[in-house]
Coordinates of C-alpha atoms in Angstrom, one line a residue:
X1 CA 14.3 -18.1 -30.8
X2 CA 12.8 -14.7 -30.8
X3 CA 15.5 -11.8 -32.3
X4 CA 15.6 -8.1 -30.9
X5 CA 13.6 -7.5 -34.3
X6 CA 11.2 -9.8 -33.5
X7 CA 10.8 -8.6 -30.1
X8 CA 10.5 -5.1 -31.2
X9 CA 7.3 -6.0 -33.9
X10 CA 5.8 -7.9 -31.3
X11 CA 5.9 -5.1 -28.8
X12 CA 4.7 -2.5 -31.1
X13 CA 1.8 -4.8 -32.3
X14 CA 0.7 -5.5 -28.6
X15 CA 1.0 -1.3 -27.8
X16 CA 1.4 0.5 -30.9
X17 CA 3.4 3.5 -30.2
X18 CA 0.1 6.0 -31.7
X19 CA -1.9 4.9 -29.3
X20 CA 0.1 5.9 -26.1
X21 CA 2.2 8.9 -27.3
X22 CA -0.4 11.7 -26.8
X23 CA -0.9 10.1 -23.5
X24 CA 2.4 11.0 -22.7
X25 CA 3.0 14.4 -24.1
X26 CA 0.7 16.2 -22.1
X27 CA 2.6 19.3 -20.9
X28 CA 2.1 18.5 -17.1
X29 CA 4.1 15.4 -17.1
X30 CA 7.2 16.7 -17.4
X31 CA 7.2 18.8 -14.0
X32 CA 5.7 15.4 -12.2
X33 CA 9.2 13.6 -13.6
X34 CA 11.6 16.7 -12.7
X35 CA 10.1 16.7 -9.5
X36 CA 10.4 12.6 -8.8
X37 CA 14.0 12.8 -10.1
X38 CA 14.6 15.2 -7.4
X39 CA 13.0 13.0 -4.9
X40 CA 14.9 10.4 -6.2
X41 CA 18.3 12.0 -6.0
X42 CA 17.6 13.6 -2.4
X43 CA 16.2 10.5 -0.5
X44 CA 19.3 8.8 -1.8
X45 CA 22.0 11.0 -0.9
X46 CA 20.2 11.8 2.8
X47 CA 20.2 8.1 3.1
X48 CA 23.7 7.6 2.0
X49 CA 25.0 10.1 4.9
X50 CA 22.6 9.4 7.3
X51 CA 23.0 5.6 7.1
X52 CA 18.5 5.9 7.6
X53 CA 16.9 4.5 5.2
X54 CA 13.6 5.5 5.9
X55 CA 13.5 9.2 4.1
X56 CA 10.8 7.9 1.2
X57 CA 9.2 5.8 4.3
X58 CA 8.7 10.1 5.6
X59 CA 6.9 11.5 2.5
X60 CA 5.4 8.3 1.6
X61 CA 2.1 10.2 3.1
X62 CA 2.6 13.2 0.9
X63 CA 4.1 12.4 -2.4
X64 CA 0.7 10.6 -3.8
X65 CA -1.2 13.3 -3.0
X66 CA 0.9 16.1 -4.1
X67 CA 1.3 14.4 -7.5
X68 CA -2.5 14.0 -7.7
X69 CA -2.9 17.5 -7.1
X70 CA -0.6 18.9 -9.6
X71 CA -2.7 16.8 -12.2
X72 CA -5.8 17.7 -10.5
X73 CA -5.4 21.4 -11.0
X74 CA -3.8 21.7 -13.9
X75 CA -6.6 22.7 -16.0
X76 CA -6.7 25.3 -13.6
X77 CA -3.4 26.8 -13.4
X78 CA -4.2 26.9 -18.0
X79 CA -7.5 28.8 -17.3
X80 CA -9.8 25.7 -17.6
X81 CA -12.2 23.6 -15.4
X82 CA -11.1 21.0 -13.1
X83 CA -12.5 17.2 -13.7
X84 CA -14.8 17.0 -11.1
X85 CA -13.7 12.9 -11.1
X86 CA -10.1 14.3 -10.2
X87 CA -11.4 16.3 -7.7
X88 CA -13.0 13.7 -6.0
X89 CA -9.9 11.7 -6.0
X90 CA -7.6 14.3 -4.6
X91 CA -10.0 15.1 -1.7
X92 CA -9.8 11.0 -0.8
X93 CA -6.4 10.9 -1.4
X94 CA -6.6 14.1 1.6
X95 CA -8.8 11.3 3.8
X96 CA -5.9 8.7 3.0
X97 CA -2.9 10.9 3.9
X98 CA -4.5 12.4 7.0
X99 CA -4.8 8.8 8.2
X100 CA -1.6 7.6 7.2
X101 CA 0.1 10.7 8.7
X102 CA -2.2 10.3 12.1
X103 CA 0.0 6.4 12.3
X104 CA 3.0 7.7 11.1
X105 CA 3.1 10.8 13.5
X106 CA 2.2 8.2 16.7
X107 CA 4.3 5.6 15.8
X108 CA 7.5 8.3 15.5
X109 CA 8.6 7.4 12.0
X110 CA 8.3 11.8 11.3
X111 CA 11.5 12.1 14.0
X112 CA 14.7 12.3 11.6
X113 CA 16.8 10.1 13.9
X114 CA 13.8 7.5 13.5
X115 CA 13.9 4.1 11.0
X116 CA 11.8 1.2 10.0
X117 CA 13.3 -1.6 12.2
X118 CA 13.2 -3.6 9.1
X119 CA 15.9 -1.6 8.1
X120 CA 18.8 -2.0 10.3
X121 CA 17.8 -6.1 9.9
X122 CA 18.4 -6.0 6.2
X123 CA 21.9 -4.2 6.8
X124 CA 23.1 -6.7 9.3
X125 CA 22.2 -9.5 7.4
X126 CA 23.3 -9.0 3.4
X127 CA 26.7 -8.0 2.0
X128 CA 27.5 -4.0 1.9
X129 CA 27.4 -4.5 -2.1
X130 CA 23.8 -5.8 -2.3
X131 CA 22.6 -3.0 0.7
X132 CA 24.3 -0.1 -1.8
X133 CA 22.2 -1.2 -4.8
X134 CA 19.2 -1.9 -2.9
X135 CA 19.1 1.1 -1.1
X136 CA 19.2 3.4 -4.7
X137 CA 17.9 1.0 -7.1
X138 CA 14.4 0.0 -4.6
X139 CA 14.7 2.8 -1.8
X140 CA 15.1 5.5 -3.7
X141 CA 14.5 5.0 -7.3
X142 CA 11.5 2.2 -7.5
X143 CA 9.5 3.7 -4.5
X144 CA 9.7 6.9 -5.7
X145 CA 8.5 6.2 -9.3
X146 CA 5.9 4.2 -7.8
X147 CA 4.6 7.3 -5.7
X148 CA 4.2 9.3 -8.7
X149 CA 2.4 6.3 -10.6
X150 CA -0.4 6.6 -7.6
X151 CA -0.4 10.1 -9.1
X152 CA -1.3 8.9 -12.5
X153 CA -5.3 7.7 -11.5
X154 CA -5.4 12.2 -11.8
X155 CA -3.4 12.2 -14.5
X156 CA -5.5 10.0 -17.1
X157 CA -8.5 12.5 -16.5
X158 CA -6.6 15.0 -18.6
X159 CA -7.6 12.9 -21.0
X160 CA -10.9 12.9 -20.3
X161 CA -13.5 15.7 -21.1
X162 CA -14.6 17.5 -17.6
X163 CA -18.5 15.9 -16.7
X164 CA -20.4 15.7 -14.1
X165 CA -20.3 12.6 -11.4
X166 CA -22.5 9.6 -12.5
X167 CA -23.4 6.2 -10.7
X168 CA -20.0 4.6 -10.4
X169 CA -18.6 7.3 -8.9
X170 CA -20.3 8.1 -5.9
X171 CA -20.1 4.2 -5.8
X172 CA -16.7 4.2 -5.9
X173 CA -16.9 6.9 -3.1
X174 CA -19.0 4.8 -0.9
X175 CA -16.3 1.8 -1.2
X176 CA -13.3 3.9 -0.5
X177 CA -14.4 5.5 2.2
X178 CA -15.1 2.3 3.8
X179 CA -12.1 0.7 2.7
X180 CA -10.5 3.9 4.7
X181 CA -12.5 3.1 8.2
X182 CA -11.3 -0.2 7.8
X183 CA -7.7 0.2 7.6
X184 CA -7.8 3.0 10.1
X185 CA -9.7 0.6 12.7
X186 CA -6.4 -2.1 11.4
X187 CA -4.3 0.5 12.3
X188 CA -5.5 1.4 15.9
X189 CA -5.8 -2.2 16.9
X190 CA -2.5 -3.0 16.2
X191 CA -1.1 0.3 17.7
X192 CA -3.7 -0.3 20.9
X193 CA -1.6 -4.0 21.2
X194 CA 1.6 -3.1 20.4
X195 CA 0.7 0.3 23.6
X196 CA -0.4 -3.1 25.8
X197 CA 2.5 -5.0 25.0
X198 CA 5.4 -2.7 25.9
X199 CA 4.0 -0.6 28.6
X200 CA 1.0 -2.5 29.4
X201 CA -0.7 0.6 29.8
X202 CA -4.6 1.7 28.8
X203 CA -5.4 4.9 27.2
X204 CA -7.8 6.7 28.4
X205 CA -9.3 7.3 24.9
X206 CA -9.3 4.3 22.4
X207 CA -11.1 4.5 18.9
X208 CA -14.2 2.8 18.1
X209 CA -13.2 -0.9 16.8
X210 CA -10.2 -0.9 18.8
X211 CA -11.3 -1.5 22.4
X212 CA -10.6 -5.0 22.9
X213 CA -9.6 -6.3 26.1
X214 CA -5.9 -7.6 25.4
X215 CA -4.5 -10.5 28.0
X216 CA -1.0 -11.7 29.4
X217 CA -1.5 -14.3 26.9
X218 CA -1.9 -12.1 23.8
X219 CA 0.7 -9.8 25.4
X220 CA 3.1 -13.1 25.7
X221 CA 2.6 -13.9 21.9
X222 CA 4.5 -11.0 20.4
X223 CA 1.7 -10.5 18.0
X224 CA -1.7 -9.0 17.3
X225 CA -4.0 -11.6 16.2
X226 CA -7.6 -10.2 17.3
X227 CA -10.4 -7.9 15.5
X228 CA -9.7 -7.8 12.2
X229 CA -6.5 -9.5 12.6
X230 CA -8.1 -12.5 13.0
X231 CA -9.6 -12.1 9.7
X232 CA -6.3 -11.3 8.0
X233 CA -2.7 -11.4 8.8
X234 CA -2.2 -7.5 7.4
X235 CA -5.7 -6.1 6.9
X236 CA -4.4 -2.4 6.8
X237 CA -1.9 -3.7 4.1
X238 CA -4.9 -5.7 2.1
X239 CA -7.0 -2.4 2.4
X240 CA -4.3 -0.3 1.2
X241 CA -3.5 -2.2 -2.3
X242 CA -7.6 -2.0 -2.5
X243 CA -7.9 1.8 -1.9
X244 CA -5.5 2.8 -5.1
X245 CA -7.0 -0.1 -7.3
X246 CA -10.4 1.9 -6.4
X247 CA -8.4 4.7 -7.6
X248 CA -7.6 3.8 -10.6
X249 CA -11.3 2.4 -11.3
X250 CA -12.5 6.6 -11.6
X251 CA -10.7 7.2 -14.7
X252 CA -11.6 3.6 -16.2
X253 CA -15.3 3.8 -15.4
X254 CA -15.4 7.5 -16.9
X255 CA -16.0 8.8 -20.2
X256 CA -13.0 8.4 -22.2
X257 CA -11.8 11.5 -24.1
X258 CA -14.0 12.1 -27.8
X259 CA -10.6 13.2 -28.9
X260 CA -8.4 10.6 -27.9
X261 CA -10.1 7.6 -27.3
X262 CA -8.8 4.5 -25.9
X263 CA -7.7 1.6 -28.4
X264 CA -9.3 -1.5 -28.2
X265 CA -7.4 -3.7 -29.8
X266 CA -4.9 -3.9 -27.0
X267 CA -4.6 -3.9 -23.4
X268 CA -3.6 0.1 -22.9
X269 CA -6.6 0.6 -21.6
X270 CA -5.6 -1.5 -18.2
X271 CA -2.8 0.9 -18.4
X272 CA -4.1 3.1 -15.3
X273 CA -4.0 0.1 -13.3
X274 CA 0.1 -0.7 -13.4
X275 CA 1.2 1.3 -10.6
X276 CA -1.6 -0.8 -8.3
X277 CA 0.1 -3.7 -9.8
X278 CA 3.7 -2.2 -8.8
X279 CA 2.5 -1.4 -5.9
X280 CA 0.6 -4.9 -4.8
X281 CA 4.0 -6.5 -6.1
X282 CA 5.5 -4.2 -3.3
X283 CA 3.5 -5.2 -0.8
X284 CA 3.4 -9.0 -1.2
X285 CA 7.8 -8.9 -1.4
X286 CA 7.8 -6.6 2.1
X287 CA 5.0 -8.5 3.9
X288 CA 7.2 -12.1 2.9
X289 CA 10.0 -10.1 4.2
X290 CA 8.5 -8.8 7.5
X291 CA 6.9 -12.2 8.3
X292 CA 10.1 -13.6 7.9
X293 CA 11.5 -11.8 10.8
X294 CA 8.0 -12.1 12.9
X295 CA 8.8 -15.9 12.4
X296 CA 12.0 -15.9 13.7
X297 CA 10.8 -14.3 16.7
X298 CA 8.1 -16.1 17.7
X299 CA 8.2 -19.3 15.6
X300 CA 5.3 -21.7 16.6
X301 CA 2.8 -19.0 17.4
X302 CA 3.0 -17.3 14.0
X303 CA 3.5 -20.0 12.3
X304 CA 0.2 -21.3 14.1
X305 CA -1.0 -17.8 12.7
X306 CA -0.1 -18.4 8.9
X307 CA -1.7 -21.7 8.9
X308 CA -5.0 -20.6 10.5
X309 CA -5.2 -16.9 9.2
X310 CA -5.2 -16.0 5.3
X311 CA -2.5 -13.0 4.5
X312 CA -4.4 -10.5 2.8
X313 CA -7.9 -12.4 2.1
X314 CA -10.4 -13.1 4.5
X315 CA -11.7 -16.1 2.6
X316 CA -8.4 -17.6 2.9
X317 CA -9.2 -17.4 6.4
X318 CA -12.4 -18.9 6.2
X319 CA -10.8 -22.0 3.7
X320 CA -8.0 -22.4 6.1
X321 CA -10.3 -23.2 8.8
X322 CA -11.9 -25.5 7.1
X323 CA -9.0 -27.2 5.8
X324 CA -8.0 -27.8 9.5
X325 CA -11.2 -28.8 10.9
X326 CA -11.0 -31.4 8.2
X327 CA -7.1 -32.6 9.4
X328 CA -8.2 -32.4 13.1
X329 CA -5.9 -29.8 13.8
X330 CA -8.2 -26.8 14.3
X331 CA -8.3 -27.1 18.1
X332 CA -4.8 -27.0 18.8
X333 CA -3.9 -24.0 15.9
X334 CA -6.4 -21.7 17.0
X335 CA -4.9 -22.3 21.0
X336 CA -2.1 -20.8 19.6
X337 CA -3.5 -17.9 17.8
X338 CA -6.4 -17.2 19.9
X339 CA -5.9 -18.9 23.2
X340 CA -3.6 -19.4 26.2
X341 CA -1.4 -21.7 24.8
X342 CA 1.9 -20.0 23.7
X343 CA 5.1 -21.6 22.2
X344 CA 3.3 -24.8 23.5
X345 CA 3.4 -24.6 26.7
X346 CA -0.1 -23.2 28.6
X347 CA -0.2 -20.5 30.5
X348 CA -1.7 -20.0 33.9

């Protein structure tokens, strides 16, 4: 069995501590860390007397991009040049927030009396002990690192002398910006459903991509399952764990520092990629979670929706269909998740 000694060579072999410590001595590091402790600290205690646990859910559009931007320009603020690579991923991460503040603002989660419904659920359902830990140890303290690690694509071009754009970026460009359009369409197809479901009205302006023509059926299944919805259970999700793995692809494909060049005898140089990881992690435990509670309300039909639509991947999608064509029970799924069949019973 493996000792603490053991452990320890085996760690310092697989990252030597050389290799990473001038990555994290830089000088603007520090204020990123006094300023997510702070976050940490106030989210909690306005949580804690509030009994609302959505404060991070409220800067979640902001903190990314402020982090970015105090890496971003801190050449600047020394007298130096800014990375035109960092640049370019602070004025994305501008695209991203706009968008994300745009949903946010509609759906009401900026009011201070507001919460994710999620929320309230989790309280009502798990001992007072567990919500108390939860609430600091994920709420406040995990989310809050993890806002500052979407910083971090920024902070590894410190690292990295200032050049000029080449190839991969303005490839990179080309896929987030799309990757952006997408979600955004996501978004305003599900907000155009959800608006048709509990007012059953019709705005008089609707964005391009999100002008379908919703039914009583699709109004009686609780659940949005057209546009790109049919292709994915959570398309805005699945586009949103791509955009900051694209992220984290501009410091990766760029020139690496002549100073401090990256090891290659170990895996630091993935490094950039961890809070994408943390943050995928994230999204695959709340999505479980949330589907959980979409089950419970509508049972057959979204459980007719798992089996015939792939959660993040569209070529799930595509392999689920097949696999139910094969079992013959392609017919009767997709009357469920496209049709006028709901809870099994039709509808006239």
């Amino acid at each position: 069995m493996m000792d603490t000694d053991d452990l320890k060579t085996f760690l310092f072999q697989l990252v030597p501590p050389e290799s990473i410590t001038p990555y994290l001595s830089h000088p603007s590091l520090a204020p990123a860390l006094y300023f997510c402790a702070f976050n940490i600290a106030w989210t909690y205690i306005v949580g804690e007397v509030t009994n609302n646990f959505s404060q991070v859910d409220r800067i979640w559009t902001f903190l990314p991009v402020i982090y970015t931007a105090w890496f971003t320009f801190w050449p600047k603020l020394q007298g130096g040049d800014v990375n035109p690579r960092a640049a370019v991923m602070f004025g994305l991460q501008v695209v991203w927030m706009l968008r994300l503040s745009y949903n946010t603002f509609r759906r009401g989660l900026f009011s201070l009396s507001d919460e994710d419904y999620r929320w309230p659920i989790f309280r009502a359902t798990q001992p007072k002990l567990i919500v108390k830990l939860f609430h600091f140890l994920f709420v406040a303290l995990i989310q809050n690192i993890l806002l500052m690690g979407l910083g971090l694509p920024a902070y590894w071009t410190l690292h990295q002398p200032p050049s000029s754009l080449i190839s991969s970026d303005y490839a990179l460009i080309l896929v987030t910006l799309s990757l952006l359009l997408l979600e955004f369409t996501a978004d305003n197809q599900q907000y155009a459903y959800q608006s048709f479901k509990h007012f059953t009205v019709t705005s008089s302006f609707r964005w391009p991509g999100a002008r379908q023509v919703w039914t009583e059926a699709d109004k009686r299944r609780g659940f949005v399952s057209r546009g790109l919805w049919a292709w994915a259970r959570h398309p805005n999700f699945a586009c949103e764990q791509l955009f900051w793995f694209v992220q984290n692809l501009f410091p990766l494909l760029g020139p690496s520092s002549a100073h401090q060049p990256l090891p290659t005898n170990v895996p630091y140089p993935l490094t950039p990629i961890l809070p994408s990881l943390c943050l995928s992690i994230l999204f695959v435990a709340s999505t479980a979670y949330t589907e959980s509670i979409t089950l419970g309300k509508y049972r057959e039909g979204y459980k007719a929706y798992q089996g015939r639509v792939g959660k993040f991947a569209p070529s799930y999608t595509l392999m689920k269909g097949v696999w139910l064509s094969v079992t013959g029970r392609k017919k009767r799924v997709e009357s469920l998740v496209w049709g006028d069949v709901i809870e099994g019973k039709k509808q006239k």
